[in-house]
Amino acid sequence: QLYQYLDPYTFLYQADTRAIDQEDKYVGLGITVNQLPEGLLVVDINLNSAIDEYLYVGDLIVSVDGIYLAEVEFDERVPLIRGEVGEKKVIGIKRMGESHQFEFTLADINNESVTKKLFDNVGYLYINRFGPDTATKFNQELKSLENENITELIIDVRNDGGGYLDAVVAILRNFIVKNDPFLTIYNVKAENKRTYSPVLNEKKPYHITVLVNENSASASEVLAEALKQEGYDVFGTVTYGKDVYQAGYLIGQMYPDLFASDIVLNVTLGY
């Protein structure tokens, strides 16, 4: 009942289980999902999985091995579609008002946070999350594309729900040359502000375009808006609209009598 007085970004979770902290590989189906009361909404299909022969963006997973997700706590749902390599899962879905059921075999899924492609002289970088190593990987792939003498760069953050602000700050410092800070965060409780400023003296020699959609949130929106203010193009649909940031506290270590040691409290700190 306490959660009804809090914002939707305040919740408890088990350490190292969130999408932004996933490693470059995981065992699963190869999909990105959003939580709905009825189940798990498929919002993206991993390019490295073969599940797109069966599941599509917009499908609603309503059951796993006969367990109806509407009757399961949110934090217990995703583990139901995880397991060991070779393990089979029977997934029930709803699609366009019709019910379907498929059996899938879990496999190792390549889960790089940054994917690179080159189309003639156009470089393409897809960021699926802003994780701990995303900025380093982005900079490596960007350098590789620049060595190909690209004349255009597309940065795709569609279906990227955000992640660590430090990661997006490090990425933006590749492109922004203004003297003014490109990001300010305000900590409500501490009543202080922190600003992030550019370090470059001149722009890149190529144009940049950012792709967004309704599932681009938080750090993705920071990236898109900062580059838009720098004069670059942003294309897509209206983004999620998340203008608050959170921090995680190991509440399990703070209150060992109430929580397991690896339980984290994700709580909103400011704007």
mmCIF file of C-alpha atoms in Angstrom:
data_model
loop_
_atom_site.group_PDB
_atom_site.id
_atom_site.type_symbol
_atom_site.label_atom_id
_atom_site.label_comp_id
_atom_site.label_asym_id
_atom_site.label_seq_id
_atom_site.Cartn_x
_atom_site.Cartn_y
_atom_site.Cartn_z
ATOM 1 C CA GLN A 1 0.000 0.000 0.000
ATOM 2 C CA LEU A 2 2.941 2.312 0.542
ATOM 3 C CA TYR A 3 3.609 2.414 -3.218
ATOM 4 C CA GLN A 4 0.344 4.234 -3.919
ATOM 5 C CA TYR A 5 1.941 7.325 -2.344
ATOM 6 C CA LEU A 6 5.114 7.097 -4.438
ATOM 7 C CA ASP A 7 5.941 7.726 -8.081
ATOM 8 C CA PRO A 8 6.038 4.775 -10.542
ATOM 9 C CA TYR A 9 9.859 4.776 -10.610
ATOM 10 C CA THR A 10 10.201 3.905 -6.922
ATOM 11 C CA PHE A 11 10.372 0.147 -6.427
ATOM 12 C CA LEU A 12 12.386 -2.733 -4.981
ATOM 13 C CA TYR A 13 14.448 -5.090 -7.146
ATOM 14 C CA GLN A 14 17.114 -7.748 -6.864
ATOM 15 C CA ALA A 15 20.627 -6.504 -7.602
ATOM 16 C CA ASP A 16 22.035 -7.265 -11.084
ATOM 17 C CA THR A 17 18.640 -8.215 -12.532
ATOM 18 C CA ARG A 18 17.739 -4.957 -14.285
ATOM 19 C CA ALA A 19 18.054 -4.670 -18.052
ATOM 20 C CA ILE A 20 20.649 -1.875 -17.943
ATOM 21 C CA ASP A 21 22.984 -4.071 -15.897
ATOM 22 C CA GLN A 22 22.719 -7.117 -18.142
ATOM 23 C CA GLU A 23 25.902 -8.544 -19.568
ATOM 24 C CA ASP A 24 26.633 -8.775 -23.280
ATOM 25 C CA LYS A 25 24.955 -12.186 -23.379
ATOM 26 C CA TYR A 26 22.032 -13.695 -21.545
ATOM 27 C CA VAL A 27 19.887 -16.799 -21.770
ATOM 28 C CA GLY A 28 16.347 -16.030 -22.859
ATOM 29 C CA LEU A 29 14.005 -15.383 -25.769
ATOM 30 C CA GLY A 30 15.655 -12.299 -27.230
ATOM 31 C CA ILE A 31 12.923 -9.733 -26.595
ATOM 32 C CA THR A 32 12.494 -6.448 -24.747
ATOM 33 C CA VAL A 33 9.298 -6.142 -22.729
ATOM 34 C CA ASN A 34 7.303 -3.561 -20.799
ATOM 35 C CA GLN A 35 5.165 -4.430 -17.803
ATOM 36 C CA LEU A 36 1.380 -4.194 -18.143
ATOM 37 C CA PRO A 37 -1.220 -5.396 -15.633
ATOM 38 C CA GLU A 38 -2.190 -8.216 -18.016
ATOM 39 C CA GLY A 39 1.340 -9.382 -18.776
ATOM 40 C CA LEU A 40 4.521 -8.490 -20.686
ATOM 41 C CA LEU A 41 4.232 -6.301 -23.790
ATOM 42 C CA VAL A 42 6.845 -7.043 -26.468
ATOM 43 C CA VAL A 43 8.380 -3.690 -27.460
ATOM 44 C CA ASP A 44 11.474 -4.867 -29.318
ATOM 45 C CA ILE A 45 12.987 -7.990 -30.862
ATOM 46 C CA ASN A 46 16.719 -8.597 -30.498
ATOM 47 C CA LEU A 47 18.296 -8.610 -33.950
ATOM 48 C CA ASN A 48 20.409 -11.612 -32.942
ATOM 49 C CA SER A 49 17.482 -13.888 -32.069
ATOM 50 C CA ALA A 50 15.325 -16.028 -34.345
ATOM 51 C CA ILE A 51 12.170 -15.478 -32.326
ATOM 52 C CA ASP A 52 10.866 -12.892 -34.802
ATOM 53 C CA GLU A 53 9.431 -15.835 -36.743
ATOM 54 C CA TYR A 54 6.886 -16.248 -33.942
ATOM 55 C CA LEU A 55 6.689 -13.094 -31.807
ATOM 56 C CA TYR A 56 6.123 -9.542 -33.000
ATOM 57 C CA VAL A 57 6.358 -6.091 -31.447
ATOM 58 C CA GLY A 58 2.946 -5.426 -29.919
ATOM 59 C CA ASP A 59 2.326 -9.013 -28.807
ATOM 60 C CA LEU A 60 1.206 -9.351 -25.188
ATOM 61 C CA ILE A 61 2.639 -12.331 -23.315
ATOM 62 C CA VAL A 62 -0.123 -13.443 -20.952
ATOM 63 C CA SER A 63 1.164 -16.832 -19.775
ATOM 64 C CA VAL A 64 4.360 -18.850 -19.426
ATOM 65 C CA ASP A 65 4.151 -22.628 -18.991
ATOM 66 C CA GLY A 66 0.527 -22.311 -17.945
ATOM 67 C CA ILE A 67 1.190 -19.560 -15.366
ATOM 68 C CA TYR A 68 -0.950 -16.475 -16.023
ATOM 69 C CA LEU A 69 1.140 -13.328 -15.616
ATOM 70 C CA ALA A 70 -1.806 -11.235 -14.449
ATOM 71 C CA GLU A 71 -1.699 -13.325 -11.270
ATOM 72 C CA VAL A 72 2.066 -12.927 -10.777
ATOM 73 C CA GLU A 73 3.958 -10.059 -9.123
ATOM 74 C CA PHE A 74 5.788 -7.802 -11.582
ATOM 75 C CA ASP A 75 9.269 -8.733 -10.362
ATOM 76 C CA GLU A 76 8.495 -12.449 -10.766
ATOM 77 C CA ARG A 77 7.423 -12.279 -14.414
ATOM 78 C CA VAL A 78 10.662 -11.829 -16.376
ATOM 79 C CA PRO A 79 12.397 -14.721 -14.526
ATOM 80 C CA LEU A 80 9.663 -16.974 -15.931
ATOM 81 C CA ILE A 81 11.002 -16.429 -19.470
ATOM 82 C CA ARG A 82 14.597 -17.012 -18.383
ATOM 83 C CA GLY A 83 16.354 -20.285 -17.638
ATOM 84 C CA GLU A 84 19.041 -22.590 -18.994
ATOM 85 C CA VAL A 85 20.187 -22.974 -22.601
ATOM 86 C CA GLY A 86 18.015 -25.561 -24.304
ATOM 87 C CA GLU A 87 15.153 -25.253 -21.814
ATOM 88 C CA LYS A 88 11.739 -25.075 -23.460
ATOM 89 C CA LYS A 89 9.045 -22.512 -22.604
ATOM 90 C CA VAL A 90 5.404 -22.510 -23.692
ATOM 91 C CA ILE A 91 4.364 -18.887 -24.201
ATOM 92 C CA GLY A 92 0.753 -17.761 -24.464
ATOM 93 C CA ILE A 93 0.167 -14.435 -26.217
ATOM 94 C CA LYS A 94 -2.596 -12.133 -27.338
ATOM 95 C CA ARG A 95 -2.252 -10.511 -30.755
ATOM 96 C CA MET A 96 -4.886 -8.294 -32.370
ATOM 97 C CA GLY A 97 -7.574 -9.788 -30.124
ATOM 98 C CA GLU A 98 -6.600 -13.381 -30.907
ATOM 99 C CA SER A 99 -4.879 -15.895 -28.638
ATOM 100 C CA HIS A 100 -1.841 -17.927 -29.719
ATOM 101 C CA GLN A 101 0.528 -20.361 -28.036
ATOM 102 C CA PHE A 102 4.082 -21.226 -29.034
ATOM 103 C CA GLU A 103 6.888 -23.377 -27.648
ATOM 104 C CA PHE A 104 10.343 -21.820 -27.624
ATOM 105 C CA THR A 105 13.807 -23.061 -26.756
ATOM 106 C CA LEU A 106 15.931 -20.708 -24.660
ATOM 107 C CA ALA A 107 19.271 -19.769 -26.161
ATOM 108 C CA ASP A 108 22.274 -17.522 -25.595
ATOM 109 C CA ILE A 109 21.294 -14.055 -26.822
ATOM 110 C CA ASN A 110 23.881 -11.484 -27.884
ATOM 111 C CA ASN A 111 22.951 -8.393 -25.877
ATOM 112 C CA GLU A 112 25.484 -5.714 -26.782
ATOM 113 C CA SER A 113 24.255 -2.303 -25.642
ATOM 114 C CA VAL A 114 25.581 -0.683 -28.841
ATOM 115 C CA THR A 115 25.162 -2.081 -32.359
ATOM 116 C CA LYS A 116 27.048 -0.641 -35.338
ATOM 117 C CA LYS A 117 26.289 -0.743 -39.055
ATOM 118 C CA LEU A 118 27.642 1.058 -42.116
ATOM 119 C CA PHE A 119 25.545 1.944 -45.170
ATOM 120 C CA ASP A 120 27.833 3.441 -47.823
ATOM 121 C CA ASN A 121 29.014 6.643 -46.070
ATOM 122 C CA VAL A 122 26.266 6.635 -43.446
ATOM 123 C CA GLY A 123 27.115 5.285 -40.015
ATOM 124 C CA TYR A 124 24.429 3.789 -37.784
ATOM 125 C CA LEU A 125 24.661 3.246 -34.015
ATOM 126 C CA TYR A 126 21.788 1.664 -32.090
ATOM 127 C CA ILE A 127 21.823 2.082 -28.289
ATOM 128 C CA ASN A 128 19.439 -0.332 -26.553
ATOM 129 C CA ARG A 129 20.335 0.784 -23.001
ATOM 130 C CA PHE A 130 22.675 3.168 -21.193
ATOM 131 C CA GLY A 131 24.536 0.631 -19.081
ATOM 132 C CA PRO A 132 27.854 0.815 -17.180
ATOM 133 C CA ASP A 133 29.956 0.070 -20.293
ATOM 134 C CA THR A 134 27.762 1.694 -22.957
ATOM 135 C CA ALA A 135 29.782 4.906 -23.332
ATOM 136 C CA THR A 136 33.038 2.973 -23.800
ATOM 137 C CA LYS A 137 31.449 0.704 -26.407
ATOM 138 C CA PHE A 138 29.794 3.644 -28.162
ATOM 139 C CA ASN A 139 33.083 5.522 -28.409
ATOM 140 C CA GLN A 140 34.836 2.446 -29.818
ATOM 141 C CA GLU A 141 32.176 1.918 -32.481
ATOM 142 C CA LEU A 142 32.042 5.646 -33.276
ATOM 143 C CA LYS A 143 35.795 5.711 -33.833
ATOM 144 C CA SER A 144 35.496 2.682 -36.119
ATOM 145 C CA LEU A 145 32.837 4.446 -38.214
ATOM 146 C CA GLU A 146 34.829 7.681 -38.346
ATOM 147 C CA ASN A 147 37.777 5.707 -39.701
ATOM 148 C CA GLU A 148 35.470 4.838 -42.622
ATOM 149 C CA ASN A 149 35.080 8.588 -43.362
ATOM 150 C CA ILE A 150 31.331 8.715 -42.741
ATOM 151 C CA THR A 151 29.441 11.797 -43.904
ATOM 152 C CA GLU A 152 26.298 11.098 -41.836
ATOM 153 C CA LEU A 153 25.669 9.457 -38.467
ATOM 154 C CA ILE A 154 22.346 8.007 -37.277
ATOM 155 C CA ILE A 155 21.969 7.433 -33.539
ATOM 156 C CA ASP A 156 18.959 5.211 -32.829
ATOM 157 C CA VAL A 157 17.474 5.207 -29.307
ATOM 158 C CA ARG A 158 14.065 3.804 -30.199
ATOM 159 C CA ASN A 159 12.795 1.494 -27.430
ATOM 160 C CA ASP A 160 15.702 2.562 -25.213
ATOM 161 C CA GLY A 161 14.216 3.150 -21.777
ATOM 162 C CA GLY A 162 17.317 4.920 -20.465
ATOM 163 C CA GLY A 163 19.867 3.989 -17.837
ATOM 164 C CA TYR A 164 22.854 5.687 -16.285
ATOM 165 C CA LEU A 165 23.116 9.449 -16.778
ATOM 166 C CA ASP A 166 26.919 9.250 -16.705
ATOM 167 C CA ALA A 167 26.767 7.099 -19.844
ATOM 168 C CA VAL A 168 24.706 9.565 -21.867
ATOM 169 C CA VAL A 169 26.856 12.485 -20.642
ATOM 170 C CA ALA A 170 30.014 10.740 -21.878
ATOM 171 C CA ILE A 171 28.383 10.054 -25.258
ATOM 172 C CA LEU A 172 27.121 13.620 -25.682
ATOM 173 C CA ARG A 173 30.561 15.029 -25.016
ATOM 174 C CA ASN A 174 31.568 13.595 -28.400
ATOM 175 C CA PHE A 175 29.282 16.058 -30.182
ATOM 176 C CA ILE A 176 28.356 19.186 -28.201
ATOM 177 C CA VAL A 177 30.552 22.294 -28.396
ATOM 178 C CA LYS A 178 28.497 25.007 -26.692
ATOM 179 C CA ASN A 179 29.806 26.734 -23.592
ATOM 180 C CA ASP A 180 26.517 26.355 -21.723
ATOM 181 C CA PRO A 181 25.761 23.166 -19.769
ATOM 182 C CA PHE A 182 23.762 20.655 -21.824
ATOM 183 C CA LEU A 183 22.269 18.914 -18.779
ATOM 184 C CA THR A 184 21.282 20.090 -15.307
ATOM 185 C CA ILE A 185 19.947 17.765 -12.626
ATOM 186 C CA TYR A 186 18.238 19.053 -9.483
ATOM 187 C CA ASN A 187 18.296 17.012 -6.290
ATOM 188 C CA VAL A 188 15.070 17.859 -4.472
ATOM 189 C CA LYS A 189 16.046 16.666 -0.993
ATOM 190 C CA ALA A 190 19.552 18.153 -1.043
ATOM 191 C CA GLU A 191 18.244 21.270 -2.831
ATOM 192 C CA ASN A 192 21.273 21.457 -5.097
ATOM 193 C CA LYS A 193 21.970 21.395 -8.807
ATOM 194 C CA ARG A 194 24.641 19.630 -10.826
ATOM 195 C CA THR A 195 25.492 20.694 -14.343
ATOM 196 C CA TYR A 196 27.255 18.877 -17.186
ATOM 197 C CA SER A 197 29.176 20.920 -19.731
ATOM 198 C CA PRO A 198 30.757 20.149 -23.130
ATOM 199 C CA VAL A 199 34.487 19.774 -23.685
ATOM 200 C CA LEU A 200 34.774 20.042 -27.509
ATOM 201 C CA ASN A 201 35.945 23.135 -29.386
ATOM 202 C CA GLU A 202 34.479 22.234 -32.784
ATOM 203 C CA LYS A 203 31.742 20.072 -34.263
ATOM 204 C CA LYS A 204 32.225 16.759 -36.006
ATOM 205 C CA PRO A 205 32.575 16.973 -39.808
ATOM 206 C CA TYR A 206 29.374 14.987 -40.383
ATOM 207 C CA HIS A 207 25.680 15.526 -39.748
ATOM 208 C CA ILE A 208 23.859 13.654 -36.980
ATOM 209 C CA THR A 209 20.293 12.356 -36.918
ATOM 210 C CA VAL A 210 18.585 10.854 -33.866
ATOM 211 C CA LEU A 211 15.724 8.336 -34.074
ATOM 212 C CA VAL A 212 13.219 8.137 -31.185
ATOM 213 C CA ASN A 213 9.819 6.654 -30.399
ATOM 214 C CA GLU A 214 7.282 6.492 -27.574
ATOM 215 C CA ASN A 215 9.511 4.066 -25.650
ATOM 216 C CA SER A 216 12.556 6.345 -25.715
ATOM 217 C CA ALA A 217 12.820 7.564 -22.138
ATOM 218 C CA SER A 218 15.059 9.241 -19.585
ATOM 219 C CA ALA A 219 18.685 9.150 -20.817
ATOM 220 C CA SER A 220 17.453 8.615 -24.386
ATOM 221 C CA GLU A 221 15.438 11.821 -24.149
ATOM 222 C CA VAL A 222 18.438 13.680 -22.737
ATOM 223 C CA LEU A 223 20.507 12.573 -25.730
ATOM 224 C CA ALA A 224 17.825 13.495 -28.258
ATOM 225 C CA GLU A 225 17.038 16.900 -26.758
ATOM 226 C CA ALA A 226 20.671 17.884 -26.260
ATOM 227 C CA LEU A 227 21.524 17.060 -29.882
ATOM 228 C CA LYS A 228 18.355 18.778 -31.077
ATOM 229 C CA GLN A 229 19.417 21.959 -29.281
ATOM 230 C CA GLU A 230 22.792 21.572 -30.953
ATOM 231 C CA GLY A 231 21.019 21.864 -34.315
ATOM 232 C CA TYR A 232 20.750 18.214 -35.314
ATOM 233 C CA ASP A 233 17.601 16.437 -36.522
ATOM 234 C CA VAL A 234 15.392 14.248 -34.368
ATOM 235 C CA PHE A 235 12.827 12.003 -36.101
ATOM 236 C CA GLY A 236 10.170 9.707 -34.711
ATOM 237 C CA THR A 237 7.149 9.822 -32.440
ATOM 238 C CA VAL A 238 6.666 11.735 -29.185
ATOM 239 C CA THR A 239 8.951 10.237 -26.547
ATOM 240 C CA TYR A 240 7.977 8.806 -23.164
ATOM 241 C CA GLY A 241 8.357 12.019 -21.152
ATOM 242 C CA LYS A 242 10.484 11.030 -18.135
ATOM 243 C CA ASP A 243 12.140 14.062 -16.573
ATOM 244 C CA VAL A 244 13.131 12.551 -13.219
ATOM 245 C CA TYR A 245 16.158 10.510 -12.179
ATOM 246 C CA GLN A 246 16.687 7.752 -9.644
ATOM 247 C CA ALA A 247 19.392 6.206 -7.496
ATOM 248 C CA GLY A 248 19.643 2.711 -6.042
ATOM 249 C CA TYR A 249 20.254 1.947 -2.376
ATOM 250 C CA LEU A 250 21.046 -1.510 -0.998
ATOM 251 C CA ILE A 251 18.174 -1.455 1.443
ATOM 252 C CA GLY A 252 18.777 -5.110 2.197
ATOM 253 C CA GLN A 253 22.066 -4.161 3.857
ATOM 254 C CA MET A 254 20.512 -1.194 5.620
ATOM 255 C CA TYR A 255 17.635 -3.257 7.036
ATOM 256 C CA PRO A 256 18.796 -6.897 7.089
ATOM 257 C CA ASP A 257 15.894 -7.975 9.289
ATOM 258 C CA LEU A 258 13.366 -6.877 6.666
ATOM 259 C CA PHE A 259 15.015 -7.558 3.293
ATOM 260 C CA ALA A 260 17.465 -9.956 1.675
ATOM 261 C CA SER A 261 21.009 -8.585 1.364
ATOM 262 C CA ASP A 262 20.788 -8.089 -2.423
ATOM 263 C CA ILE A 263 17.519 -6.118 -2.474
ATOM 264 C CA VAL A 264 17.839 -2.582 -3.862
ATOM 265 C CA LEU A 265 15.474 0.368 -3.402
ATOM 266 C CA ASN A 266 15.193 2.383 -6.615
ATOM 267 C CA VAL A 267 14.017 5.838 -5.545
ATOM 268 C CA THR A 268 13.491 9.146 -7.351
ATOM 269 C CA LEU A 269 15.858 11.913 -6.233
ATOM 270 C CA GLY A 270 15.031 14.827 -8.490
ATOM 271 C CA TYR A 271 14.546 16.318 -11.934
#
